[in-house]
mmCIF file of C-alpha atoms in Angstrom:
data_model
loop_
_atom_site.group_PDB
_atom_site.id
_atom_site.type_symbol
_atom_site.label_atom_id
_atom_site.label_comp_id
_atom_site.label_asym_id
_atom_site.label_seq_id
_atom_site.Cartn_x
_atom_site.Cartn_y
_atom_site.Cartn_z
ATOM 1 C CA MET S 21 146.608 85.259 44.480
ATOM 2 C CA LEU S 22 148.998 86.790 46.996
ATOM 3 C CA LYS S 23 147.406 88.388 50.027
ATOM 4 C CA LYS S 24 147.479 92.185 50.133
ATOM 5 C CA ARG S 25 148.744 94.012 53.216
ATOM 6 C CA ILE S 26 147.800 97.201 55.033
ATOM 7 C CA ILE S 27 150.644 98.572 57.133
ATOM 8 C CA PRO S 28 150.426 101.482 59.588
ATOM 9 C CA ILE S 29 153.503 103.737 59.659
ATOM 10 C CA GLU S 30 154.581 105.149 63.013
ATOM 11 C CA LEU S 31 157.058 108.037 62.971
ATOM 12 C CA LEU S 32 159.067 108.478 66.169
ATOM 13 C CA SER S 33 160.523 111.839 67.204
ATOM 14 C CA ASN S 34 161.514 112.899 70.716
ATOM 15 C CA LYS S 35 159.736 109.922 72.322
ATOM 16 C CA ARG S 36 156.416 110.748 70.651
ATOM 17 C CA LEU S 37 154.708 109.699 67.462
ATOM 18 C CA VAL S 38 154.388 112.455 64.878
ATOM 19 C CA LYS S 39 152.815 112.936 61.469
ATOM 20 C CA SER S 40 154.225 115.215 58.814
ATOM 21 C CA ILE S 41 153.038 117.096 55.752
ATOM 22 C CA LYS S 42 155.533 116.820 52.896
ATOM 23 C CA PHE S 43 158.158 115.796 55.471
ATOM 24 C CA ASP S 44 157.603 119.014 57.437
ATOM 25 C CA ASP S 45 154.991 120.618 59.728
ATOM 26 C CA TRP S 46 155.118 117.869 62.354
ATOM 27 C CA ARG S 47 152.056 117.107 64.505
ATOM 28 C CA ASP S 48 152.040 115.024 67.687
ATOM 29 C CA VAL S 49 149.789 111.973 67.274
ATOM 30 C CA GLY S 50 150.367 109.928 70.394
ATOM 31 C CA ASP S 51 152.340 107.474 72.473
ATOM 32 C CA PRO S 52 154.429 104.905 70.567
ATOM 33 C CA VAL S 53 153.617 101.877 72.706
ATOM 34 C CA LYS S 54 149.907 102.568 73.159
ATOM 35 C CA ALA S 55 149.409 103.286 69.468
ATOM 36 C CA SER S 56 151.198 100.077 68.504
ATOM 37 C CA ALA S 57 148.940 98.055 70.791
ATOM 38 C CA VAL S 58 145.872 99.623 69.182
ATOM 39 C CA TYR S 59 147.080 98.709 65.703
ATOM 40 C CA ASN S 60 147.666 95.170 66.921
ATOM 41 C CA SER S 61 144.084 94.915 68.199
ATOM 42 C CA ASN S 62 142.845 96.276 64.843
ATOM 43 C CA THR S 63 144.534 93.400 62.971
ATOM 44 C CA ALA S 64 147.082 95.418 61.020
ATOM 45 C CA ASP S 65 149.100 93.091 58.795
ATOM 46 C CA GLU S 66 152.446 94.632 59.746
ATOM 47 C CA LEU S 67 153.839 97.710 61.459
ATOM 48 C CA ILE S 68 156.536 100.062 60.187
ATOM 49 C CA PHE S 69 158.271 101.999 62.972
ATOM 50 C CA LEU S 70 160.679 104.747 61.850
ATOM 51 C CA ASN S 71 162.900 107.148 63.754
ATOM 52 C CA VAL S 72 162.521 110.483 61.941
ATOM 53 C CA SER S 73 164.195 112.699 64.534
ATOM 54 C CA ARG S 74 166.522 115.057 62.702
ATOM 55 C CA ASP S 75 168.499 115.649 65.902
ATOM 56 C CA HIS S 76 169.194 111.969 66.609
ATOM 57 C CA ARG S 77 170.182 110.212 63.375
ATOM 58 C CA ASP S 78 171.254 107.031 65.101
ATOM 59 C CA THR S 79 169.511 103.985 66.486
ATOM 60 C CA ALA S 80 169.237 105.145 70.106
ATOM 61 C CA PRO S 81 165.527 106.110 69.796
ATOM 62 C CA LEU S 82 164.718 102.786 68.136
ATOM 63 C CA ARG S 83 166.625 100.796 70.714
ATOM 64 C CA GLU S 84 164.696 102.508 73.496
ATOM 65 C CA TYR S 85 161.308 101.507 72.102
ATOM 66 C CA LEU S 86 161.984 98.297 70.167
ATOM 67 C CA ARG S 87 161.464 95.897 73.057
ATOM 68 C CA ARG S 88 158.454 97.757 74.444
ATOM 69 C CA VAL S 89 156.709 97.880 71.077
ATOM 70 C CA SER S 90 157.513 94.261 70.188
ATOM 71 C CA GLU S 91 155.977 93.131 73.479
ATOM 72 C CA VAL S 92 152.540 94.558 72.633
ATOM 73 C CA ILE S 93 152.236 93.463 68.992
ATOM 74 C CA PHE S 94 151.908 90.053 67.343
ATOM 75 C CA MET S 95 152.557 91.004 63.734
ATOM 76 C CA PRO S 96 155.713 91.556 61.667
ATOM 77 C CA LEU S 97 157.605 94.674 62.732
ATOM 78 C CA SER S 98 159.861 96.709 60.437
ATOM 79 C CA VAL S 99 162.132 99.348 61.973
ATOM 80 C CA GLY S 100 164.360 102.001 60.441
ATOM 81 C CA GLY S 101 165.878 105.418 60.802
ATOM 82 C CA GLY S 102 169.526 105.780 61.788
ATOM 83 C CA ILE S 103 170.668 102.232 61.006
ATOM 84 C CA ALA S 104 174.283 102.754 59.942
ATOM 85 C CA SER S 105 175.967 99.341 60.121
ATOM 86 C CA ILE S 106 175.380 95.614 60.015
ATOM 87 C CA ASP S 107 175.699 95.625 63.804
ATOM 88 C CA ASP S 108 172.800 98.094 64.049
ATOM 89 C CA ALA S 109 170.730 95.947 61.686
ATOM 90 C CA ALA S 110 171.522 92.743 63.570
ATOM 91 C CA PHE S 111 170.642 94.315 66.919
ATOM 92 C CA MET S 112 167.204 95.289 65.618
ATOM 93 C CA ILE S 113 166.417 91.853 64.243
ATOM 94 C CA LEU S 114 167.787 89.997 67.251
ATOM 95 C CA ASN S 115 165.768 92.181 69.626
ATOM 96 C CA GLY S 116 162.274 92.034 68.194
ATOM 97 C CA ALA S 117 162.226 93.390 64.650
ATOM 98 C CA ASP S 118 161.422 91.155 61.688
ATOM 99 C CA LYS S 119 162.783 93.570 59.084
ATOM 100 C CA ILE S 120 164.976 96.627 58.864
ATOM 101 C CA VAL S 121 164.181 99.651 56.721
ATOM 102 C CA LEU S 122 167.104 101.423 55.044
ATOM 103 C CA ASN S 123 167.031 104.691 53.146
ATOM 104 C CA SER S 124 170.066 106.982 53.244
ATOM 105 C CA ARG S 125 172.651 104.235 53.795
ATOM 106 C CA ALA S 126 171.320 102.274 50.815
ATOM 107 C CA TYR S 127 172.898 104.847 48.502
ATOM 108 C CA ASN S 128 176.460 104.632 49.762
ATOM 109 C CA GLN S 129 176.702 101.544 51.970
ATOM 110 C CA PRO S 130 175.118 98.678 50.013
ATOM 111 C CA GLU S 131 177.152 96.257 52.095
ATOM 112 C CA ILE S 132 174.631 96.762 54.927
ATOM 113 C CA ILE S 133 171.948 95.427 52.598
ATOM 114 C CA SER S 134 174.077 92.496 51.468
ATOM 115 C CA GLU S 135 175.359 91.478 54.883
ATOM 116 C CA THR S 136 171.903 91.704 56.468
ATOM 117 C CA ALA S 137 170.355 89.690 53.636
ATOM 118 C CA ASN S 138 173.096 87.070 53.838
ATOM 119 C CA ARG S 139 172.654 86.679 57.586
ATOM 120 C CA PHE S 140 168.880 86.980 57.972
ATOM 121 C CA GLY S 141 167.465 86.550 54.454
ATOM 122 C CA THR S 142 166.425 89.034 51.784
ATOM 123 C CA GLN S 143 162.933 89.243 53.297
ATOM 124 C CA ALA S 144 164.511 91.066 56.258
ATOM 125 C CA VAL S 145 165.593 94.100 54.188
ATOM 126 C CA VAL S 146 163.184 96.824 53.077
ATOM 127 C CA ILE S 147 164.520 99.777 51.091
ATOM 128 C CA CYS S 148 162.537 102.992 51.450
ATOM 129 C CA ILE S 149 162.822 105.416 48.521
ATOM 130 C CA ASP S 150 161.653 108.988 49.134
ATOM 131 C CA VAL S 151 160.725 110.826 45.946
ATOM 132 C CA ARG S 152 159.678 114.288 44.837
ATOM 133 C CA LEU S 153 158.705 115.019 41.247
ATOM 134 C CA GLY S 154 161.046 117.484 39.561
ATOM 135 C CA GLU S 155 160.025 120.334 37.283
ATOM 136 C CA ASN S 156 160.227 118.001 34.301
ATOM 137 C CA GLY S 157 157.951 115.480 35.985
ATOM 138 C CA GLU S 158 160.784 113.025 36.596
ATOM 139 C CA PRO S 159 161.226 111.570 40.099
ATOM 140 C CA VAL S 160 164.065 113.021 42.167
ATOM 141 C CA LEU S 161 165.323 110.784 44.962
ATOM 142 C CA TYR S 162 165.988 112.158 48.444
ATOM 143 C CA SER S 163 167.772 110.882 51.534
ATOM 144 C CA ASP S 164 168.434 112.219 55.051
ATOM 145 C CA CYS S 165 164.749 112.746 55.886
ATOM 146 C CA GLY S 166 164.118 114.464 52.560
ATOM 147 C CA ARG S 167 166.946 116.980 52.919
ATOM 148 C CA ARG S 168 169.523 115.669 50.447
ATOM 149 C CA THR S 169 169.075 114.864 46.762
ATOM 150 C CA GLU S 170 170.685 111.752 45.328
ATOM 151 C CA ARG S 171 172.189 111.705 41.834
ATOM 152 C CA VAL S 172 170.783 108.400 40.649
ATOM 153 C CA THR S 173 167.634 107.572 38.704
ATOM 154 C CA LEU S 174 164.759 105.706 40.278
ATOM 155 C CA GLU S 175 165.311 102.665 38.084
ATOM 156 C CA GLU S 176 169.065 102.623 38.700
ATOM 157 C CA HIS S 177 168.620 102.775 42.462
ATOM 158 C CA ILE S 178 166.034 99.996 42.463
ATOM 159 C CA ALA S 179 168.365 97.798 40.406
ATOM 160 C CA ASN S 180 171.282 98.564 42.728
ATOM 161 C CA VAL S 181 169.493 97.714 45.965
ATOM 162 C CA VAL S 182 167.849 94.574 44.598
ATOM 163 C CA THR S 183 171.217 93.367 43.350
ATOM 164 C CA ALA S 184 172.618 94.047 46.824
ATOM 165 C CA GLY S 185 169.941 91.863 48.407
ATOM 166 C CA ALA S 186 166.851 93.966 49.162
ATOM 167 C CA GLY S 187 163.710 91.899 49.486
ATOM 168 C CA GLU S 188 161.138 94.704 49.353
ATOM 169 C CA ILE S 189 160.855 98.286 48.117
ATOM 170 C CA MET S 190 158.816 101.006 49.830
ATOM 171 C CA ILE S 191 158.160 103.980 47.570
ATOM 172 C CA GLN S 192 157.137 107.156 49.371
ATOM 173 C CA SER S 193 155.905 110.295 47.640
ATOM 174 C CA ILE S 194 157.093 113.364 49.547
ATOM 175 C CA ASP S 195 154.709 115.501 47.487
ATOM 176 C CA ARG S 196 151.744 113.458 48.735
ATOM 177 C CA ASP S 197 152.928 112.893 52.311
ATOM 178 C CA GLY S 198 150.234 113.993 54.763
ATOM 179 C CA MET S 199 148.088 115.578 52.042
ATOM 180 C CA MET S 200 145.418 112.836 52.292
ATOM 181 C CA GLN S 201 144.548 113.321 48.600
ATOM 182 C CA GLY S 202 145.390 109.891 47.236
ATOM 183 C CA PHE S 203 148.453 108.074 45.963
ATOM 184 C CA ASP S 204 150.670 108.848 42.990
ATOM 185 C CA ILE S 205 149.484 105.962 40.832
ATOM 186 C CA ASP S 206 151.914 106.681 37.997
ATOM 187 C CA LEU S 207 154.874 106.674 40.394
ATOM 188 C CA ILE S 208 153.817 103.387 41.980
ATOM 189 C CA ASN S 209 153.398 101.718 38.601
ATOM 190 C CA ARG S 210 156.785 102.989 37.505
ATOM 191 C CA VAL S 211 158.375 101.394 40.552
ATOM 192 C CA MET S 212 156.518 98.148 39.981
ATOM 193 C CA ARG S 213 157.785 97.941 36.408
ATOM 194 C CA ALA S 214 161.358 98.314 37.681
ATOM 195 C CA ALA S 215 161.185 96.183 40.837
ATOM 196 C CA PRO S 216 161.279 92.378 40.729
ATOM 197 C CA VAL S 217 160.454 92.302 44.459
ATOM 198 C CA PRO S 218 157.267 93.241 46.377
ATOM 199 C CA VAL S 219 156.452 96.958 46.551
ATOM 200 C CA ILE S 220 154.904 98.947 49.420
ATOM 201 C CA ALA S 221 153.276 102.273 48.495
ATOM 202 C CA ALA S 222 153.265 105.201 50.937
ATOM 203 C CA GLY S 223 152.265 108.854 50.845
ATOM 204 C CA GLY S 224 148.705 109.999 50.213
ATOM 205 C CA SER S 225 146.245 107.894 52.220
ATOM 206 C CA GLY S 226 143.214 109.943 53.218
ATOM 207 C CA ALA S 227 140.251 107.651 52.591
ATOM 208 C CA ILE S 228 139.624 103.952 52.111
ATOM 209 C CA ASP S 229 138.812 104.660 48.464
ATOM 210 C CA HIS S 230 142.408 105.822 48.025
ATOM 211 C CA LEU S 231 143.561 102.374 49.142
ATOM 212 C CA ARG S 232 141.108 100.657 46.797
ATOM 213 C CA GLU S 233 142.306 102.760 43.857
ATOM 214 C CA ALA S 234 145.963 102.056 44.575
ATOM 215 C CA PHE S 235 145.444 98.317 44.961
ATOM 216 C CA LEU S 236 143.278 97.991 41.848
ATOM 217 C CA LYS S 237 145.256 100.292 39.561
ATOM 218 C CA THR S 238 148.753 99.155 40.485
ATOM 219 C CA ASP S 239 148.537 95.615 41.920
ATOM 220 C CA VAL S 240 150.936 96.813 44.627
ATOM 221 C CA ALA S 241 151.674 94.261 47.360
ATOM 222 C CA ALA S 242 151.034 96.555 50.334
ATOM 223 C CA ILE S 243 149.988 100.056 51.277
ATOM 224 C CA ALA S 244 151.480 101.923 54.225
ATOM 225 C CA CYS S 245 149.253 104.492 55.930
ATOM 226 C CA GLY S 246 149.815 107.258 58.429
ATOM 227 C CA SER S 247 147.324 110.110 58.126
ATOM 228 C CA LEU S 248 144.385 107.841 57.294
ATOM 229 C CA PHE S 249 144.595 106.117 60.670
ATOM 230 C CA ASN S 250 145.598 109.203 62.647
ATOM 231 C CA PHE S 251 143.067 111.722 61.327
ATOM 232 C CA SER S 252 139.970 109.712 60.426
ATOM 233 C CA ASP S 253 137.749 107.119 62.064
ATOM 234 C CA THR S 254 139.188 104.378 59.859
ATOM 235 C CA ASN S 255 141.373 101.608 61.243
ATOM 236 C CA PRO S 256 143.064 98.610 59.573
ATOM 237 C CA LEU S 257 140.238 96.235 60.503
ATOM 238 C CA ARG S 258 137.598 98.463 58.919
ATOM 239 C CA ALA S 259 139.742 99.143 55.863
ATOM 240 C CA LYS S 260 140.340 95.458 55.196
ATOM 241 C CA ALA S 261 136.649 94.636 55.576
ATOM 242 C CA PHE S 262 135.752 97.333 53.023
ATOM 243 C CA LEU S 263 138.448 96.289 50.556
ATOM 244 C CA SER S 264 137.570 92.602 50.852
ATOM 245 C CA ASN S 265 134.117 93.479 49.530
ATOM 246 C CA HIS S 266 135.857 94.689 46.363
ATOM 247 C CA GLY S 267 137.501 91.337 45.787
ATOM 248 C CA LEU S 268 140.889 92.186 47.303
ATOM 249 C CA PRO S 269 142.403 89.275 49.274
ATOM 250 C CA PHE S 270 143.634 89.830 52.818
ATOM 251 C CA LYS S 271 144.875 87.497 55.510
ATOM 252 C CA VAL S 272 142.065 86.248 57.707
ATOM 253 C CA VAL S 273 142.858 86.900 61.384
#
């Protein structure tokens, strides 16, 4: 059985970590480097580090912190937010990142996916898909930090990015972001039916039981958490110990 993963998400804006509610209502949650070191000591399986600044949609914020963060962690690091070319992607991977995370550019520049996968392997490309449920209950895909709708179905987009070379899909519910009320199980299962690659679920973590439910009801490969680790006394080490007691396999550190 493949090992499950618990992945903290760090959102970078104006040199601070923030946490959002439904991609809005930002709250300061700490220093990027110090927080990363804490997650490392708490045996997180990976770390996702995203630039969400709406004023700086380029890689400058990531470049500033990439080396400093990579020096204090000893786990796979995924970075994204503002990557706009193969040169941006290559810089990240050659300077400390193990994977890049693409969202907006995956819709109209699939060559970034393909060229990165060809150079560094498909495992180096994660595609993040931000979703809100429409009035008819169907998922609507968003890019540009949740500000622009994309005219493609969830299944079509998954097929497109996997064909281009994506090695992993991260599905993020905007409706559940920061609400700490649990994951959208139906949405995760829908993605898993469409995706022939590993899936990371994000948006909704508020208690360890939410992680247990998502793992057991969807067989998702990994769960990415923000609010759970920022606004409760739970950390990755404690979460993995609890979930291991329910028969879920995790890497032994």
